[in-house]
One Martini backbone bead per residue (centre of mass of N, CA, C, O) as a GRO file, in nm:
protein
  449
    1UNK     BB    1  -1.951  -0.206  -3.717
    2UNK     BB    2  -2.199  -0.242  -3.534
    3UNK     BB    3  -2.529  -0.253  -3.514
    4UNK     BB    4  -2.612   0.052  -3.358
    5UNK     BB    5  -2.326   0.183  -3.354
    6UNK     BB    6  -2.168   0.466  -3.264
    7UNK     BB    7  -1.876   0.633  -3.318
    8UNK     BB    8  -1.894   0.786  -3.020
    9UNK     BB    9  -1.937   0.574  -2.785
   10UNK     BB   10  -1.649   0.491  -2.679
   11UNK     BB   11  -1.531   0.786  -2.625
   12UNK     BB   12  -1.753   0.855  -2.406
   13UNK     BB   13  -1.693   0.617  -2.213
   14UNK     BB   14  -1.397   0.701  -2.170
   15UNK     BB   15  -1.448   0.990  -2.076
   16UNK     BB   16  -1.617   0.900  -1.825
   17UNK     BB   17  -1.420   0.726  -1.689
   18UNK     BB   18  -1.195   0.927  -1.655
   19UNK     BB   19  -1.343   1.132  -1.492
   20UNK     BB   20  -1.404   0.940  -1.259
   21UNK     BB   21  -1.115   0.883  -1.186
   22UNK     BB   22  -1.034   1.177  -1.118
   23UNK     BB   23  -1.244   1.207  -0.898
   24UNK     BB   24  -1.145   0.983  -0.716
   25UNK     BB   25  -0.853   1.108  -0.668
   26UNK     BB   26  -0.946   1.378  -0.557
   27UNK     BB   27  -1.089   1.262  -0.306
   28UNK     BB   28  -0.851   1.107  -0.194
   29UNK     BB   29  -0.687   1.381  -0.135
   30UNK     BB   30  -0.896   1.506   0.042
   31UNK     BB   31  -0.883   1.278   0.256
   32UNK     BB   32  -0.585   1.286   0.326
   33UNK     BB   33  -0.626   1.580   0.450
   34UNK     BB   34  -0.831   1.507   0.651
   35UNK     BB   35  -0.654   1.296   0.816
   36UNK     BB   36  -0.424   1.492   0.870
   37UNK     BB   37  -0.585   1.709   1.025
   38UNK     BB   38  -0.685   1.522   1.256
   39UNK     BB   39  -0.381   1.461   1.366
   40UNK     BB   40  -0.285   1.744   1.399
   41UNK     BB   41  -0.487   1.819   1.619
   42UNK     BB   42  -0.370   1.601   1.830
   43UNK     BB   43  -0.055   1.722   1.847
   44UNK     BB   44  -0.073   2.003   1.980
   45UNK     BB   45  -0.063   1.917   2.286
   46UNK     BB   46   0.203   1.751   2.274
   47UNK     BB   47   0.391   1.983   2.164
   48UNK     BB   48   0.284   2.188   2.410
   49UNK     BB   49   0.321   2.036   2.687
   50UNK     BB   50   0.555   2.197   2.842
   51UNK     BB   51   0.384   2.465   2.845
   52UNK     BB   52   0.117   2.346   2.967
   53UNK     BB   53   0.244   2.261   3.240
   54UNK     BB   54   0.317   2.539   3.315
   55UNK     BB   55   0.061   2.732   3.263
   56UNK     BB   56  -0.150   2.497   3.392
   57UNK     BB   57  -0.038   2.335   3.633
   58UNK     BB   58   0.056   2.039   3.547
   59UNK     BB   59   0.077   1.702   3.563
   60UNK     BB   60   0.107   1.397   3.429
   61UNK     BB   61  -0.169   1.298   3.498
   62UNK     BB   62  -0.331   1.543   3.393
   63UNK     BB   63  -0.234   1.512   3.106
   64UNK     BB   64  -0.356   1.225   3.068
   65UNK     BB   65  -0.640   1.316   3.097
   66UNK     BB   66  -0.655   1.501   2.859
   67UNK     BB   67  -0.574   1.287   2.642
   68UNK     BB   68  -0.809   1.100   2.718
   69UNK     BB   69  -1.055   1.299   2.681
   70UNK     BB   70  -1.059   1.282   2.365
   71UNK     BB   71  -1.197   0.966   2.399
   72UNK     BB   72  -1.479   0.983   2.558
   73UNK     BB   73  -1.667   1.076   2.277
   74UNK     BB   74  -1.581   0.918   2.022
   75UNK     BB   75  -1.784   0.693   2.008
   76UNK     BB   76  -2.037   0.868   1.997
   77UNK     BB   77  -1.962   1.019   1.733
   78UNK     BB   78  -1.961   0.751   1.561
   79UNK     BB   79  -2.251   0.656   1.615
   80UNK     BB   80  -2.413   0.896   1.535
   81UNK     BB   81  -2.314   0.949   1.258
   82UNK     BB   82  -2.384   0.654   1.154
   83UNK     BB   83  -2.690   0.721   1.154
   84UNK     BB   84  -2.654   0.949   0.903
   85UNK     BB   85  -2.592   0.762   0.719
   86UNK     BB   86  -2.791   0.802   0.422
   87UNK     BB   87  -2.926   1.083   0.503
   88UNK     BB   88  -2.669   1.224   0.469
   89UNK     BB   89  -2.440   1.348   0.303
   90UNK     BB   90  -2.102   1.327   0.300
   91UNK     BB   91  -2.034   1.610   0.227
   92UNK     BB   92  -2.186   1.731   0.500
   93UNK     BB   93  -2.057   1.551   0.725
   94UNK     BB   94  -1.749   1.630   0.674
   95UNK     BB   95  -1.791   1.945   0.689
   96UNK     BB   96  -1.915   1.930   0.989
   97UNK     BB   97  -1.671   1.794   1.127
   98UNK     BB   98  -1.450   2.013   1.059
   99UNK     BB   99  -1.605   2.260   1.183
  100UNK     BB  100  -1.588   2.140   1.472
  101UNK     BB  101  -1.295   2.139   1.505
  102UNK     BB  102  -1.244   2.440   1.486
  103UNK     BB  103  -1.423   2.514   1.725
  104UNK     BB  104  -1.252   2.349   1.940
  105UNK     BB  105  -0.986   2.531   1.915
  106UNK     BB  106  -1.058   2.833   1.967
  107UNK     BB  107  -1.045   2.879   2.284
  108UNK     BB  108  -0.721   2.823   2.311
  109UNK     BB  109  -0.633   3.111   2.194
  110UNK     BB  110  -0.701   3.251   2.508
  111UNK     BB  111  -0.678   3.016   2.709
  112UNK     BB  112  -0.570   2.891   3.069
  113UNK     BB  113  -0.754   2.635   3.109
  114UNK     BB  114  -0.810   2.325   3.209
  115UNK     BB  115  -1.110   2.287   3.156
  116UNK     BB  116  -1.113   2.383   2.877
  117UNK     BB  117  -0.916   2.189   2.749
  118UNK     BB  118  -1.080   1.942   2.813
  119UNK     BB  119  -1.348   2.016   2.672
  120UNK     BB  120  -1.217   2.059   2.385
  121UNK     BB  121  -1.107   1.757   2.366
  122UNK     BB  122  -1.379   1.639   2.366
  123UNK     BB  123  -1.512   1.782   2.130
  124UNK     BB  124  -1.283   1.673   1.927
  125UNK     BB  125  -1.342   1.385   1.968
  126UNK     BB  126  -1.631   1.374   1.880
  127UNK     BB  127  -1.567   1.478   1.584
  128UNK     BB  128  -1.334   1.241   1.531
  129UNK     BB  129  -1.496   0.966   1.547
  130UNK     BB  130  -1.600   0.940   1.234
  131UNK     BB  131  -1.354   0.980   1.037
  132UNK     BB  132  -1.310   0.677   0.938
  133UNK     BB  133  -1.588   0.609   0.827
  134UNK     BB  134  -1.619   0.833   0.627
  135UNK     BB  135  -1.353   0.817   0.460
  136UNK     BB  136  -1.376   0.502   0.377
  137UNK     BB  137  -1.663   0.503   0.265
  138UNK     BB  138  -1.587   0.698   0.028
  139UNK     BB  139  -1.366   0.542  -0.092
  140UNK     BB  140  -1.506   0.285  -0.154
  141UNK     BB  141  -1.730   0.424  -0.355
  142UNK     BB  142  -1.498   0.448  -0.601
  143UNK     BB  143  -1.410   0.144  -0.556
  144UNK     BB  144  -1.349  -0.155  -0.624
  145UNK     BB  145  -1.260  -0.402  -0.430
  146UNK     BB  146  -0.995  -0.492  -0.588
  147UNK     BB  147  -0.904  -0.153  -0.567
  148UNK     BB  148  -0.873  -0.052  -0.239
  149UNK     BB  149  -0.587  -0.072  -0.109
  150UNK     BB  150  -0.448   0.196  -0.217
  151UNK     BB  151  -0.653   0.425  -0.146
  152UNK     BB  152  -0.668   0.337   0.159
  153UNK     BB  153  -0.362   0.384   0.213
  154UNK     BB  154  -0.365   0.692   0.132
  155UNK     BB  155  -0.582   0.776   0.350
  156UNK     BB  156  -0.419   0.663   0.592
  157UNK     BB  157  -0.150   0.838   0.544
  158UNK     BB  158  -0.272   1.085   0.694
  159UNK     BB  159  -0.219   1.006   0.985
  160UNK     BB  160   0.099   1.046   0.946
  161UNK     BB  161   0.123   1.319   0.777
  162UNK     BB  162   0.016   1.520   0.979
  163UNK     BB  163   0.244   1.507   1.202
  164UNK     BB  164   0.477   1.543   1.005
  165UNK     BB  165   0.404   1.825   0.907
  166UNK     BB  166   0.327   1.963   1.189
  167UNK     BB  167   0.553   1.954   1.382
  168UNK     BB  168   0.764   2.178   1.279
  169UNK     BB  169   0.549   2.400   1.258
  170UNK     BB  170   0.430   2.407   1.545
  171UNK     BB  171   0.704   2.438   1.686
  172UNK     BB  172   0.769   2.716   1.547
  173UNK     BB  173   0.514   2.868   1.648
  174UNK     BB  174   0.569   2.837   1.951
  175UNK     BB  175   0.852   2.972   1.941
  176UNK     BB  176   0.766   3.245   1.807
  177UNK     BB  177   0.498   3.275   1.983
  178UNK     BB  178   0.267   3.038   2.063
  179UNK     BB  179   0.031   2.800   2.145
  180UNK     BB  180  -0.215   2.982   2.067
  181UNK     BB  181  -0.130   2.993   1.763
  182UNK     BB  182  -0.155   2.704   1.691
  183UNK     BB  183  -0.461   2.669   1.733
  184UNK     BB  184  -0.527   2.889   1.517
  185UNK     BB  185  -0.401   2.739   1.262
  186UNK     BB  186  -0.582   2.485   1.285
  187UNK     BB  187  -0.845   2.623   1.255
  188UNK     BB  188  -0.791   2.747   0.974
  189UNK     BB  189  -0.733   2.489   0.822
  190UNK     BB  190  -1.032   2.355   0.864
  191UNK     BB  191  -1.173   2.574   0.700
  192UNK     BB  192  -1.044   2.544   0.431
  193UNK     BB  193  -1.130   2.250   0.392
  194UNK     BB  194  -1.439   2.292   0.387
  195UNK     BB  195  -1.443   2.462   0.128
  196UNK     BB  196  -1.305   2.239  -0.063
  197UNK     BB  197  -1.508   2.007  -0.001
  198UNK     BB  198  -1.770   2.149  -0.110
  199UNK     BB  199  -1.656   2.166  -0.412
  200UNK     BB  200  -1.550   1.828  -0.453
  201UNK     BB  201  -1.736   1.656  -0.280
  202UNK     BB  202  -1.821   1.298  -0.295
  203UNK     BB  203  -1.966   1.027  -0.389
  204UNK     BB  204  -1.986   0.728  -0.532
  205UNK     BB  205  -2.107   0.441  -0.716
  206UNK     BB  206  -2.061   0.160  -0.567
  207UNK     BB  207  -2.312   0.128  -0.350
  208UNK     BB  208  -2.531   0.095  -0.580
  209UNK     BB  209  -2.394  -0.180  -0.597
  210UNK     BB  210  -2.265  -0.480  -0.603
  211UNK     BB  211  -2.025  -0.632  -0.485
  212UNK     BB  212  -1.748  -0.796  -0.553
  213UNK     BB  213  -1.625  -1.080  -0.510
  214UNK     BB  214  -1.334  -1.221  -0.318
  215UNK     BB  215  -1.450  -1.495  -0.310
  216UNK     BB  216  -1.614  -1.792  -0.346
  217UNK     BB  217  -1.815  -1.645  -0.179
  218UNK     BB  218  -2.079  -1.446  -0.177
  219UNK     BB  219  -2.176  -1.155  -0.056
  220UNK     BB  220  -2.421  -1.053   0.101
  221UNK     BB  221  -2.645  -0.774   0.120
  222UNK     BB  222  -2.710  -0.915   0.424
  223UNK     BB  223  -2.634  -0.918   0.768
  224UNK     BB  224  -2.667  -0.993   1.068
  225UNK     BB  225  -2.531  -0.829   1.321
  226UNK     BB  226  -2.489  -1.065   1.533
  227UNK     BB  227  -2.321  -1.223   1.326
  228UNK     BB  228  -2.113  -1.008   1.214
  229UNK     BB  229  -1.990  -0.911   1.507
  230UNK     BB  230  -1.932  -1.227   1.594
  231UNK     BB  231  -1.715  -1.257   1.405
  232UNK     BB  232  -1.386  -1.344   1.383
  233UNK     BB  233  -1.294  -1.114   1.191
  234UNK     BB  234  -1.420  -0.865   1.340
  235UNK     BB  235  -1.270  -0.925   1.599
  236UNK     BB  236  -0.996  -0.917   1.503
  237UNK     BB  237  -0.992  -0.631   1.408
  238UNK     BB  238  -1.050  -0.501   1.677
  239UNK     BB  239  -0.812  -0.602   1.818
  240UNK     BB  240  -0.602  -0.465   1.639
  241UNK     BB  241  -0.708  -0.175   1.653
  242UNK     BB  242  -0.660  -0.147   1.959
  243UNK     BB  243  -0.357  -0.186   1.957
  244UNK     BB  244  -0.283   0.049   1.748
  245UNK     BB  245  -0.433   0.275   1.918
  246UNK     BB  246  -0.246   0.276   2.148
  247UNK     BB  247  -0.004   0.376   1.989
  248UNK     BB  248  -0.124   0.637   1.868
  249UNK     BB  249  -0.202   0.771   2.134
  250UNK     BB  250   0.095   0.781   2.262
  251UNK     BB  251   0.220   0.947   2.034
  252UNK     BB  252   0.046   1.187   2.040
  253UNK     BB  253   0.066   1.247   2.353
  254UNK     BB  254   0.392   1.147   2.443
  255UNK     BB  255   0.634   1.177   2.242
  256UNK     BB  256   0.738   1.471   2.288
  257UNK     BB  257   0.789   1.411   2.610
  258UNK     BB  258   0.979   1.184   2.578
  259UNK     BB  259   1.205   1.354   2.429
  260UNK     BB  260   1.219   1.583   2.640
  261UNK     BB  261   1.205   1.441   2.936
  262UNK     BB  262   1.347   1.165   2.884
  263UNK     BB  263   1.584   1.230   2.662
  264UNK     BB  264   1.666   1.555   2.632
  265UNK     BB  265   1.541   1.727   2.415
  266UNK     BB  266   1.473   1.985   2.243
  267UNK     BB  267   1.206   2.138   2.099
  268UNK     BB  268   1.331   2.142   1.789
  269UNK     BB  269   1.429   1.843   1.784
  270UNK     BB  270   1.166   1.710   1.858
  271UNK     BB  271   0.995   1.827   1.613
  272UNK     BB  272   1.159   1.638   1.422
  273UNK     BB  273   1.155   1.345   1.557
  274UNK     BB  274   0.844   1.308   1.566
  275UNK     BB  275   0.824   1.251   1.235
  276UNK     BB  276   0.950   0.974   1.192
  277UNK     BB  277   0.725   0.767   1.257
  278UNK     BB  278   0.528   0.913   1.035
  279UNK     BB  279   0.705   0.868   0.791
  280UNK     BB  280   0.729   0.573   0.803
  281UNK     BB  281   0.427   0.510   0.805
  282UNK     BB  282   0.345   0.644   0.531
  283UNK     BB  283   0.537   0.462   0.359
  284UNK     BB  284   0.443   0.171   0.458
  285UNK     BB  285   0.154   0.196   0.387
  286UNK     BB  286   0.175   0.220   0.072
  287UNK     BB  287   0.359  -0.031   0.036
  288UNK     BB  288   0.166  -0.246   0.185
  289UNK     BB  289  -0.065  -0.188  -0.001
  290UNK     BB  290   0.065  -0.279  -0.260
  291UNK     BB  291   0.121  -0.556  -0.162
  292UNK     BB  292  -0.161  -0.650  -0.105
  293UNK     BB  293  -0.257  -0.622  -0.401
  294UNK     BB  294  -0.055  -0.807  -0.539
  295UNK     BB  295  -0.152  -1.058  -0.391
  296UNK     BB  296  -0.435  -1.057  -0.503
  297UNK     BB  297  -0.355  -1.084  -0.805
  298UNK     BB  298  -0.197  -1.360  -0.730
  299UNK     BB  299  -0.425  -1.531  -0.554
  300UNK     BB  300  -0.435  -1.452  -0.277
  301UNK     BB  301  -0.570  -1.434  -0.002
  302UNK     BB  302  -0.709  -1.229   0.239
  303UNK     BB  303  -0.580  -1.349   0.489
  304UNK     BB  304  -0.286  -1.287   0.362
  305UNK     BB  305  -0.304  -0.984   0.219
  306UNK     BB  306  -0.434  -0.860   0.507
  307UNK     BB  307  -0.432  -1.024   0.776
  308UNK     BB  308  -0.131  -1.137   0.806
  309UNK     BB  309   0.013  -0.881   0.721
  310UNK     BB  310  -0.080  -0.691   0.938
  311UNK     BB  311  -0.008  -0.873   1.190
  312UNK     BB  312   0.292  -0.898   1.126
  313UNK     BB  313   0.352  -0.588   1.157
  314UNK     BB  314   0.252  -0.551   1.449
  315UNK     BB  315   0.429  -0.762   1.578
  316UNK     BB  316   0.696  -0.637   1.514
  317UNK     BB  317   0.639  -0.359   1.637
  318UNK     BB  318   0.620  -0.460   1.920
  319UNK     BB  319   0.922  -0.569   1.943
  320UNK     BB  320   1.044  -0.300   1.897
  321UNK     BB  321   0.897  -0.137   2.143
  322UNK     BB  322   1.042  -0.326   2.361
  323UNK     BB  323   1.350  -0.268   2.263
  324UNK     BB  324   1.414   0.036   2.284
  325UNK     BB  325   1.432   0.092   2.614
  326UNK     BB  326   1.713  -0.087   2.624
  327UNK     BB  327   1.849   0.146   2.494
  328UNK     BB  328   2.041   0.396   2.449
  329UNK     BB  329   2.062   0.707   2.385
  330UNK     BB  330   1.998   0.764   2.045
  331UNK     BB  331   1.997   0.650   1.723
  332UNK     BB  332   1.908   0.359   1.780
  333UNK     BB  333   1.664   0.426   1.949
  334UNK     BB  334   1.513   0.605   1.732
  335UNK     BB  335   1.504   0.380   1.521
  336UNK     BB  336   1.331   0.172   1.684
  337UNK     BB  337   1.091   0.362   1.735
  338UNK     BB  338   1.030   0.402   1.435
  339UNK     BB  339   0.984   0.116   1.355
  340UNK     BB  340   0.763   0.039   1.520
  341UNK     BB  341   0.554   0.259   1.442
  342UNK     BB  342   0.575   0.215   1.135
  343UNK     BB  343   0.458  -0.076   1.120
  344UNK     BB  344   0.182  -0.018   1.253
  345UNK     BB  345   0.097   0.182   1.034
  346UNK     BB  346   0.149   0.004   0.780
  347UNK     BB  347  -0.123  -0.180   0.843
  348UNK     BB  348  -0.378  -0.010   0.789
  349UNK     BB  349  -0.461  -0.031   0.505
  350UNK     BB  350  -0.500  -0.345   0.488
  351UNK     BB  351  -0.699  -0.357   0.746
  352UNK     BB  352  -0.928  -0.191   0.627
  353UNK     BB  353  -0.994  -0.380   0.385
  354UNK     BB  354  -1.126  -0.611   0.554
  355UNK     BB  355  -1.411  -0.490   0.584
  356UNK     BB  356  -1.502  -0.528   0.273
  357UNK     BB  357  -1.477  -0.851   0.289
  358UNK     BB  358  -1.725  -0.893   0.519
  359UNK     BB  359  -1.889  -0.634   0.464
  360UNK     BB  360  -2.158  -0.493   0.352
  361UNK     BB  361  -2.209  -0.189   0.205
  362UNK     BB  362  -2.456  -0.102   0.391
  363UNK     BB  363  -2.280  -0.180   0.678
  364UNK     BB  364  -2.012  -0.041   0.713
  365UNK     BB  365  -2.057   0.220   0.873
  366UNK     BB  366  -2.169   0.090   1.118
  367UNK     BB  367  -1.937  -0.107   1.175
  368UNK     BB  368  -1.706   0.114   1.200
  369UNK     BB  369  -1.834   0.241   1.433
  370UNK     BB  370  -1.810   0.002   1.626
  371UNK     BB  371  -1.501  -0.019   1.609
  372UNK     BB  372  -1.435   0.257   1.703
  373UNK     BB  373  -1.574   0.236   1.982
  374UNK     BB  374  -1.364  -0.002   2.071
  375UNK     BB  375  -1.074   0.112   1.994
  376UNK     BB  376  -1.099   0.398   2.169
  377UNK     BB  377  -1.012   0.263   2.436
  378UNK     BB  378  -0.727   0.287   2.394
  379UNK     BB  379  -0.729   0.612   2.415
  380UNK     BB  380  -0.816   0.616   2.702
  381UNK     BB  381  -0.595   0.423   2.845
  382UNK     BB  382  -0.311   0.477   2.764
  383UNK     BB  383  -0.261   0.777   2.862
  384UNK     BB  384  -0.323   0.709   3.159
  385UNK     BB  385  -0.118   0.494   3.213
  386UNK     BB  386   0.144   0.650   3.145
  387UNK     BB  387   0.099   0.883   3.342
  388UNK     BB  388   0.119   0.710   3.596
  389UNK     BB  389   0.398   0.587   3.546
  390UNK     BB  390   0.552   0.862   3.539
  391UNK     BB  391   0.453   0.962   3.830
  392UNK     BB  392   0.571   0.674   3.975
  393UNK     BB  393   0.846   0.727   3.886
  394UNK     BB  394   1.178   0.811   3.950
  395UNK     BB  395   1.184   0.881   3.638
  396UNK     BB  396   1.071   0.967   3.343
  397UNK     BB  397   1.229   0.748   3.171
  398UNK     BB  398   1.132   0.504   3.335
  399UNK     BB  399   0.826   0.549   3.264
  400UNK     BB  400   0.846   0.532   2.953
  401UNK     BB  401   0.989   0.268   2.928
  402UNK     BB  402   0.753   0.095   3.058
  403UNK     BB  403   0.522   0.203   2.871
  404UNK     BB  404   0.642   0.087   2.605
  405UNK     BB  405   0.658  -0.202   2.681
  406UNK     BB  406   0.362  -0.252   2.731
  407UNK     BB  407   0.285  -0.177   2.448
  408UNK     BB  408   0.440  -0.405   2.298
  409UNK     BB  409   0.278  -0.634   2.424
  410UNK     BB  410   0.001  -0.555   2.310
  411UNK     BB  411   0.081  -0.579   2.018
  412UNK     BB  412   0.177  -0.866   1.997
  413UNK     BB  413  -0.084  -1.008   2.112
  414UNK     BB  414  -0.297  -0.883   1.929
  415UNK     BB  415  -0.180  -1.003   1.672
  416UNK     BB  416  -0.192  -1.289   1.745
  417UNK     BB  417  -0.501  -1.297   1.782
  418UNK     BB  418  -0.584  -1.191   1.508
  419UNK     BB  419  -0.451  -1.406   1.328
  420UNK     BB  420  -0.632  -1.641   1.432
  421UNK     BB  421  -0.933  -1.489   1.361
  422UNK     BB  422  -0.865  -1.412   1.061
  423UNK     BB  423  -1.114  -1.500   0.798
  424UNK     BB  424  -1.286  -1.401   0.526
  425UNK     BB  425  -1.365  -1.672   0.369
  426UNK     BB  426  -1.497  -1.826   0.609
  427UNK     BB  427  -1.717  -1.605   0.676
  428UNK     BB  428  -1.847  -1.558   0.404
  429UNK     BB  429  -1.955  -1.855   0.366
  430UNK     BB  430  -2.127  -1.841   0.612
  431UNK     BB  431  -2.318  -1.617   0.522
  432UNK     BB  432  -2.410  -1.763   0.255
  433UNK     BB  433  -2.533  -2.006   0.389
  434UNK     BB  434  -2.730  -1.856   0.560
  435UNK     BB  435  -2.883  -1.718   0.320
  436UNK     BB  436  -2.978  -1.985   0.199
  437UNK     BB  437  -3.130  -2.104   0.447
  438UNK     BB  438  -3.333  -1.840   0.471
  439UNK     BB  439  -3.453  -1.914   0.223
  440UNK     BB  440  -3.715  -2.004   0.073
  441UNK     BB  441  -3.846  -2.257  -0.125
  442UNK     BB  442  -3.883  -2.067  -0.383
  443UNK     BB  443  -3.594  -1.890  -0.391
  444UNK     BB  444  -3.644  -1.631  -0.239
  445UNK     BB  445  -3.497  -1.394  -0.076
  446UNK     BB  446  -3.441  -1.344   0.257
  447UNK     BB  447  -3.443  -1.135   0.502
  448UNK     BB  448  -3.156  -1.058   0.721
  449UNK     BB  449  -3.267  -0.848   0.948
   0.00000   0.00000   0.00000
């Protein structure tokens, strides 16, 4: 035994480390549920779409406006909450966000007004704007940089698990009672999550220290935002997320109606079928998150392990999305639709890890807020465009086929452009070189803000 070492020192350290790990994975589980609830809230209107069109006397274009309205204040919510990060503990920010979700759902428990539906969707979008920034920021605070891929993928999987779990349940509630009851159920679920989060939620210790460098050049403690946000990797991430969010927005907004109005499935069957893309996405997200982490351990660059992997998945998903409308309705068509959506969703875990590769810890929340503000425009535009295409087509199926073909082209093009832009090693080296040049001759680091 070394001089001065107590017999209990190592067991105490091991116990502390084990307790911290348990807490970290408990927080990951809570954030998984957080993301799941956020996306379950989004799909309520889509699953109730046929009934809402009838009861609120809407056409396809108006329905597109409602679904687009969800994203009108999305960016504002992300940016405003980003300003509060660091000033208010994440425990209270996430709890407040989920509480606002529940409040936005309650009016539709009794209302049958188109205006009320639009306003409540706008409020829900405002509350859900900061969801990604908060959830991934807290997740990254519990794990060192080289171990973030899997927990990030698990939290990301909530995006697909929410609709996967909620689809059959919400459809059954609507069929048994009404769409009003579905809104009541989701509001109650949000309130339950708030209580649980306030009991167990907190930020981890990682932001307090300097992140371990993942590349040959260490990431500076701070990078000027003008340089950071105009770097090719951050622009590439924004392009990739814009394309993938177009897909997510259309699936959340229009997939149930595509299955019912376009392909002719009944409500119960559509409620189950709508879960298939989300099931594929949840599984592939975890699988490719593990693949990404394994590639990193084997010495592959972050450009390959996270960037090119994510872009390749999105590009392949885009090609499948272009292909499925050309098939006749049936099992093969549903399988191709599921594959396209699943591959795009499967890219999310590795893609989000790119942010921590090039963005200093103290600037991540603000940067994610800017990314959310940009890619949320895909959510604004995509449902509107599809609604107009369906409204102007000779048949609903023709409109849906054209809309998904356009979506596939957007995905494939966005993936190719992002793959060309994203290179974390190159940009991190440039940030480090700029930091050295900005340092005074005495050798003391100069502020980079």
